[in-house]
């Protein structure tokens, strides 16, 4: 068992091929946007930049004022392990992340500025899931 020192940076290579595909397939950015997230009813809203790729969903925060570099603040979630549903009483959607055993591991309320933005995010998440499924079976 190797322990990673706490100060050592782990860099996620977004240009690397997608894992879990039969052949080397490159990921692509499907959509990105600023969302406010809330982890629980009592937790504060956090302003984030969310990135949806063919195979993963990233939740980030800018590291500087120019907003040209970002820090990933939540673990990367594979699109096959997330479920997004519209919120009935708010502008946004809920995002539930599951483990490989089908057990929920994280739950977020993702708040958008308009209902149209929420609908677009839900559509894009569905598109990413479908695109990844096709990438898995293509030879």
PDB file of C-alpha atoms in Angstrom:
ATOM      1  CA  UNK A   1       0.000   0.000   0.000  1.00  0.00           C
ATOM      2  CA  UNK A   2       1.468   3.300  -1.081  1.00  0.00           C
ATOM      3  CA  UNK A   3       0.337   6.504   0.608  1.00  0.00           C
ATOM      4  CA  UNK A   4       0.312   9.727  -1.403  1.00  0.00           C
ATOM      5  CA  UNK A   5       1.805  12.612   0.595  1.00  0.00           C
ATOM      6  CA  UNK A   6      -0.872  15.253   1.332  1.00  0.00           C
ATOM      7  CA  UNK A   7       0.987  18.079  -0.424  1.00  0.00           C
ATOM      8  CA  UNK A   8       1.657  16.134  -3.623  1.00  0.00           C
ATOM      9  CA  UNK A   9      -0.532  17.250  -6.504  1.00  0.00           C
ATOM     10  CA  UNK A  10      -2.359  14.686  -8.540  1.00  0.00           C
ATOM     11  CA  UNK A  11      -2.926  15.835 -12.098  1.00  0.00           C
ATOM     12  CA  UNK A  12      -5.886  14.503 -14.045  1.00  0.00           C
ATOM     13  CA  UNK A  13      -4.920  14.139 -17.708  1.00  0.00           C
ATOM     14  CA  UNK A  14      -8.013  15.132 -19.654  1.00  0.00           C
ATOM     15  CA  UNK A  15      -6.212  14.516 -22.953  1.00  0.00           C
ATOM     16  CA  UNK A  16      -5.662  10.822 -22.171  1.00  0.00           C
ATOM     17  CA  UNK A  17      -7.896   8.223 -23.868  1.00  0.00           C
ATOM     18  CA  UNK A  18     -11.064   7.213 -22.030  1.00  0.00           C
ATOM     19  CA  UNK A  19     -10.745   4.124 -19.854  1.00  0.00           C
ATOM     20  CA  UNK A  20     -13.299   1.287 -20.123  1.00  0.00           C
ATOM     21  CA  UNK A  21     -13.427   1.494 -23.930  1.00  0.00           C
ATOM     22  CA  UNK A  22     -12.400  -1.357 -26.230  1.00  0.00           C
ATOM     23  CA  UNK A  23     -10.097   0.818 -28.291  1.00  0.00           C
ATOM     24  CA  UNK A  24      -8.370   4.130 -27.710  1.00  0.00           C
ATOM     25  CA  UNK A  25     -11.109   6.729 -27.745  1.00  0.00           C
ATOM     26  CA  UNK A  26     -10.495  10.337 -26.825  1.00  0.00           C
ATOM     27  CA  UNK A  27     -12.909  12.210 -24.573  1.00  0.00           C
ATOM     28  CA  UNK A  28     -14.484  15.447 -25.684  1.00  0.00           C
ATOM     29  CA  UNK A  29     -15.960  18.359 -23.786  1.00  0.00           C
ATOM     30  CA  UNK A  30     -19.729  18.242 -24.202  1.00  0.00           C
ATOM     31  CA  UNK A  31     -20.672  21.306 -22.158  1.00  0.00           C
ATOM     32  CA  UNK A  32     -19.473  23.517 -19.345  1.00  0.00           C
ATOM     33  CA  UNK A  33     -21.111  26.149 -17.237  1.00  0.00           C
ATOM     34  CA  UNK A  34     -21.331  27.921 -13.932  1.00  0.00           C
ATOM     35  CA  UNK A  35     -23.600  26.181 -11.449  1.00  0.00           C
ATOM     36  CA  UNK A  36     -24.261  26.699  -7.768  1.00  0.00           C
ATOM     37  CA  UNK A  37     -24.143  23.432  -5.866  1.00  0.00           C
ATOM     38  CA  UNK A  38     -25.526  22.480  -2.506  1.00  0.00           C
ATOM     39  CA  UNK A  39     -24.679  19.193  -0.777  1.00  0.00           C
ATOM     40  CA  UNK A  40     -27.450  19.236   1.821  1.00  0.00           C
ATOM     41  CA  UNK A  41     -30.392  21.304   2.985  1.00  0.00           C
ATOM     42  CA  UNK A  42     -28.302  23.194   5.539  1.00  0.00           C
ATOM     43  CA  UNK A  43     -25.112  23.509   3.485  1.00  0.00           C
ATOM     44  CA  UNK A  44     -24.263  26.784   1.751  1.00  0.00           C
ATOM     45  CA  UNK A  45     -24.424  27.233  -2.011  1.00  0.00           C
ATOM     46  CA  UNK A  46     -21.011  27.025  -3.651  1.00  0.00           C
ATOM     47  CA  UNK A  47     -20.309  28.735  -6.982  1.00  0.00           C
ATOM     48  CA  UNK A  48     -18.608  26.259  -9.298  1.00  0.00           C
ATOM     49  CA  UNK A  49     -17.665  25.604 -12.883  1.00  0.00           C
ATOM     50  CA  UNK A  50     -18.906  22.200 -14.015  1.00  0.00           C
ATOM     51  CA  UNK A  51     -17.431  20.377 -16.992  1.00  0.00           C
ATOM     52  CA  UNK A  52     -19.192  17.493 -18.707  1.00  0.00           C
ATOM     53  CA  UNK A  53     -17.016  15.262 -20.854  1.00  0.00           C
ATOM     54  CA  UNK A  54     -17.911  12.141 -22.802  1.00  0.00           C
ATOM     55  CA  UNK A  55     -16.988   9.980 -19.818  1.00  0.00           C
ATOM     56  CA  UNK A  56     -16.823  12.220 -16.736  1.00  0.00           C
ATOM     57  CA  UNK A  57     -18.420  15.067 -14.816  1.00  0.00           C
ATOM     58  CA  UNK A  58     -16.090  17.506 -13.029  1.00  0.00           C
ATOM     59  CA  UNK A  59     -16.958  20.073 -10.356  1.00  0.00           C
ATOM     60  CA  UNK A  60     -14.305  22.822 -10.167  1.00  0.00           C
ATOM     61  CA  UNK A  61     -13.532  26.209  -8.646  1.00  0.00           C
ATOM     62  CA  UNK A  62     -11.218  28.876 -10.090  1.00  0.00           C
ATOM     63  CA  UNK A  63      -7.802  29.048  -8.430  1.00  0.00           C
ATOM     64  CA  UNK A  64      -7.203  32.693  -9.302  1.00  0.00           C
ATOM     65  CA  UNK A  65      -9.181  35.841 -10.033  1.00  0.00           C
ATOM     66  CA  UNK A  66      -8.662  35.632 -13.787  1.00  0.00           C
ATOM     67  CA  UNK A  67     -10.489  32.264 -13.774  1.00  0.00           C
ATOM     68  CA  UNK A  68      -8.057  30.691 -16.232  1.00  0.00           C
ATOM     69  CA  UNK A  69      -7.020  27.813 -13.919  1.00  0.00           C
ATOM     70  CA  UNK A  70      -9.305  25.546 -11.959  1.00  0.00           C
ATOM     71  CA  UNK A  71      -9.099  23.190  -9.009  1.00  0.00           C
ATOM     72  CA  UNK A  72     -11.255  20.075  -8.952  1.00  0.00           C
ATOM     73  CA  UNK A  73     -13.155  20.294  -5.648  1.00  0.00           C
ATOM     74  CA  UNK A  74     -15.097  17.012  -5.854  1.00  0.00           C
ATOM     75  CA  UNK A  75     -13.935  13.647  -7.155  1.00  0.00           C
ATOM     76  CA  UNK A  76     -14.428  13.121 -10.900  1.00  0.00           C
ATOM     77  CA  UNK A  77     -17.665  11.217 -11.490  1.00  0.00           C
ATOM     78  CA  UNK A  78     -18.005   8.765 -14.356  1.00  0.00           C
ATOM     79  CA  UNK A  79     -21.100   9.472 -16.467  1.00  0.00           C
ATOM     80  CA  UNK A  80     -22.249   5.868 -16.142  1.00  0.00           C
ATOM     81  CA  UNK A  81     -22.475   6.293 -12.348  1.00  0.00           C
ATOM     82  CA  UNK A  82     -24.493   9.521 -12.164  1.00  0.00           C
ATOM     83  CA  UNK A  83     -28.232  10.132 -12.306  1.00  0.00           C
ATOM     84  CA  UNK A  84     -29.658  13.593 -12.917  1.00  0.00           C
ATOM     85  CA  UNK A  85     -33.313  14.479 -12.374  1.00  0.00           C
ATOM     86  CA  UNK A  86     -35.148  17.819 -12.578  1.00  0.00           C
ATOM     87  CA  UNK A  87     -36.044  19.574  -9.352  1.00  0.00           C
ATOM     88  CA  UNK A  88     -39.803  20.041  -8.957  1.00  0.00           C
ATOM     89  CA  UNK A  89     -39.670  23.236  -6.882  1.00  0.00           C
ATOM     90  CA  UNK A  90     -36.436  24.972  -7.917  1.00  0.00           C
ATOM     91  CA  UNK A  91     -34.448  26.004 -10.956  1.00  0.00           C
ATOM     92  CA  UNK A  92     -31.927  23.223 -11.389  1.00  0.00           C
ATOM     93  CA  UNK A  93     -31.538  19.486 -11.046  1.00  0.00           C
ATOM     94  CA  UNK A  94     -30.407  16.886  -8.560  1.00  0.00           C
ATOM     95  CA  UNK A  95     -27.267  14.888  -9.247  1.00  0.00           C
ATOM     96  CA  UNK A  96     -26.810  11.567  -7.474  1.00  0.00           C
ATOM     97  CA  UNK A  97     -23.510   9.728  -7.834  1.00  0.00           C
ATOM     98  CA  UNK A  98     -23.321   5.977  -7.316  1.00  0.00           C
ATOM     99  CA  UNK A  99     -20.495   3.553  -6.518  1.00  0.00           C
ATOM    100  CA  UNK A 100     -19.737   0.606  -8.789  1.00  0.00           C
ATOM    101  CA  UNK A 101     -22.043  -1.412  -6.496  1.00  0.00           C
ATOM    102  CA  UNK A 102     -25.033   0.841  -7.203  1.00  0.00           C
ATOM    103  CA  UNK A 103     -24.972   2.518  -3.789  1.00  0.00           C
ATOM    104  CA  UNK A 104     -25.336   6.338  -3.664  1.00  0.00           C
ATOM    105  CA  UNK A 105     -22.030   7.953  -2.701  1.00  0.00           C
ATOM    106  CA  UNK A 106     -22.843  11.654  -3.145  1.00  0.00           C
ATOM    107  CA  UNK A 107     -25.875  13.811  -3.748  1.00  0.00           C
ATOM    108  CA  UNK A 108     -25.923  17.401  -4.959  1.00  0.00           C
ATOM    109  CA  UNK A 109     -28.511  20.023  -5.788  1.00  0.00           C
ATOM    110  CA  UNK A 110     -27.257  21.772  -8.916  1.00  0.00           C
ATOM    111  CA  UNK A 111     -28.805  25.237  -9.276  1.00  0.00           C
ATOM    112  CA  UNK A 112     -28.942  26.972 -12.652  1.00  0.00           C
ATOM    113  CA  UNK A 113     -29.988  30.502 -13.549  1.00  0.00           C
ATOM    114  CA  UNK A 114     -32.974  29.463 -15.698  1.00  0.00           C
ATOM    115  CA  UNK A 115     -35.190  26.426 -16.211  1.00  0.00           C
ATOM    116  CA  UNK A 116     -33.889  26.309 -19.792  1.00  0.00           C
ATOM    117  CA  UNK A 117     -30.312  25.900 -18.461  1.00  0.00           C
ATOM    118  CA  UNK A 118     -31.458  23.064 -16.206  1.00  0.00           C
ATOM    119  CA  UNK A 119     -33.194  21.343 -19.133  1.00  0.00           C
ATOM    120  CA  UNK A 120     -30.082  21.757 -21.292  1.00  0.00           C
ATOM    121  CA  UNK A 121     -27.827  20.227 -18.594  1.00  0.00           C
ATOM    122  CA  UNK A 122     -30.163  17.239 -18.212  1.00  0.00           C
ATOM    123  CA  UNK A 123     -30.199  16.780 -21.982  1.00  0.00           C
ATOM    124  CA  UNK A 124     -26.406  17.002 -22.221  1.00  0.00           C
ATOM    125  CA  UNK A 125     -25.880  14.504 -19.372  1.00  0.00           C
ATOM    126  CA  UNK A 126     -28.169  12.066 -21.194  1.00  0.00           C
ATOM    127  CA  UNK A 127     -26.241  12.682 -24.409  1.00  0.00           C
ATOM    128  CA  UNK A 128     -22.893  12.049 -22.673  1.00  0.00           C
ATOM    129  CA  UNK A 129     -24.170   8.762 -21.217  1.00  0.00           C
ATOM    130  CA  UNK A 130     -25.365   7.621 -24.651  1.00  0.00           C
ATOM    131  CA  UNK A 131     -22.139   8.699 -26.362  1.00  0.00           C
ATOM    132  CA  UNK A 132     -20.048   6.803 -23.806  1.00  0.00           C
ATOM    133  CA  UNK A 133     -22.165   3.651 -24.267  1.00  0.00           C
ATOM    134  CA  UNK A 134     -21.535   3.847 -28.014  1.00  0.00           C
ATOM    135  CA  UNK A 135     -17.796   4.372 -27.427  1.00  0.00           C
ATOM    136  CA  UNK A 136     -17.714   1.250 -25.243  1.00  0.00           C
ATOM    137  CA  UNK A 137     -19.201  -1.038 -27.868  1.00  0.00           C
ATOM    138  CA  UNK A 138     -17.491   0.400 -30.964  1.00  0.00           C
ATOM    139  CA  UNK A 139     -14.554  -1.550 -32.340  1.00  0.00           C
TER     140      UNK A 139
END
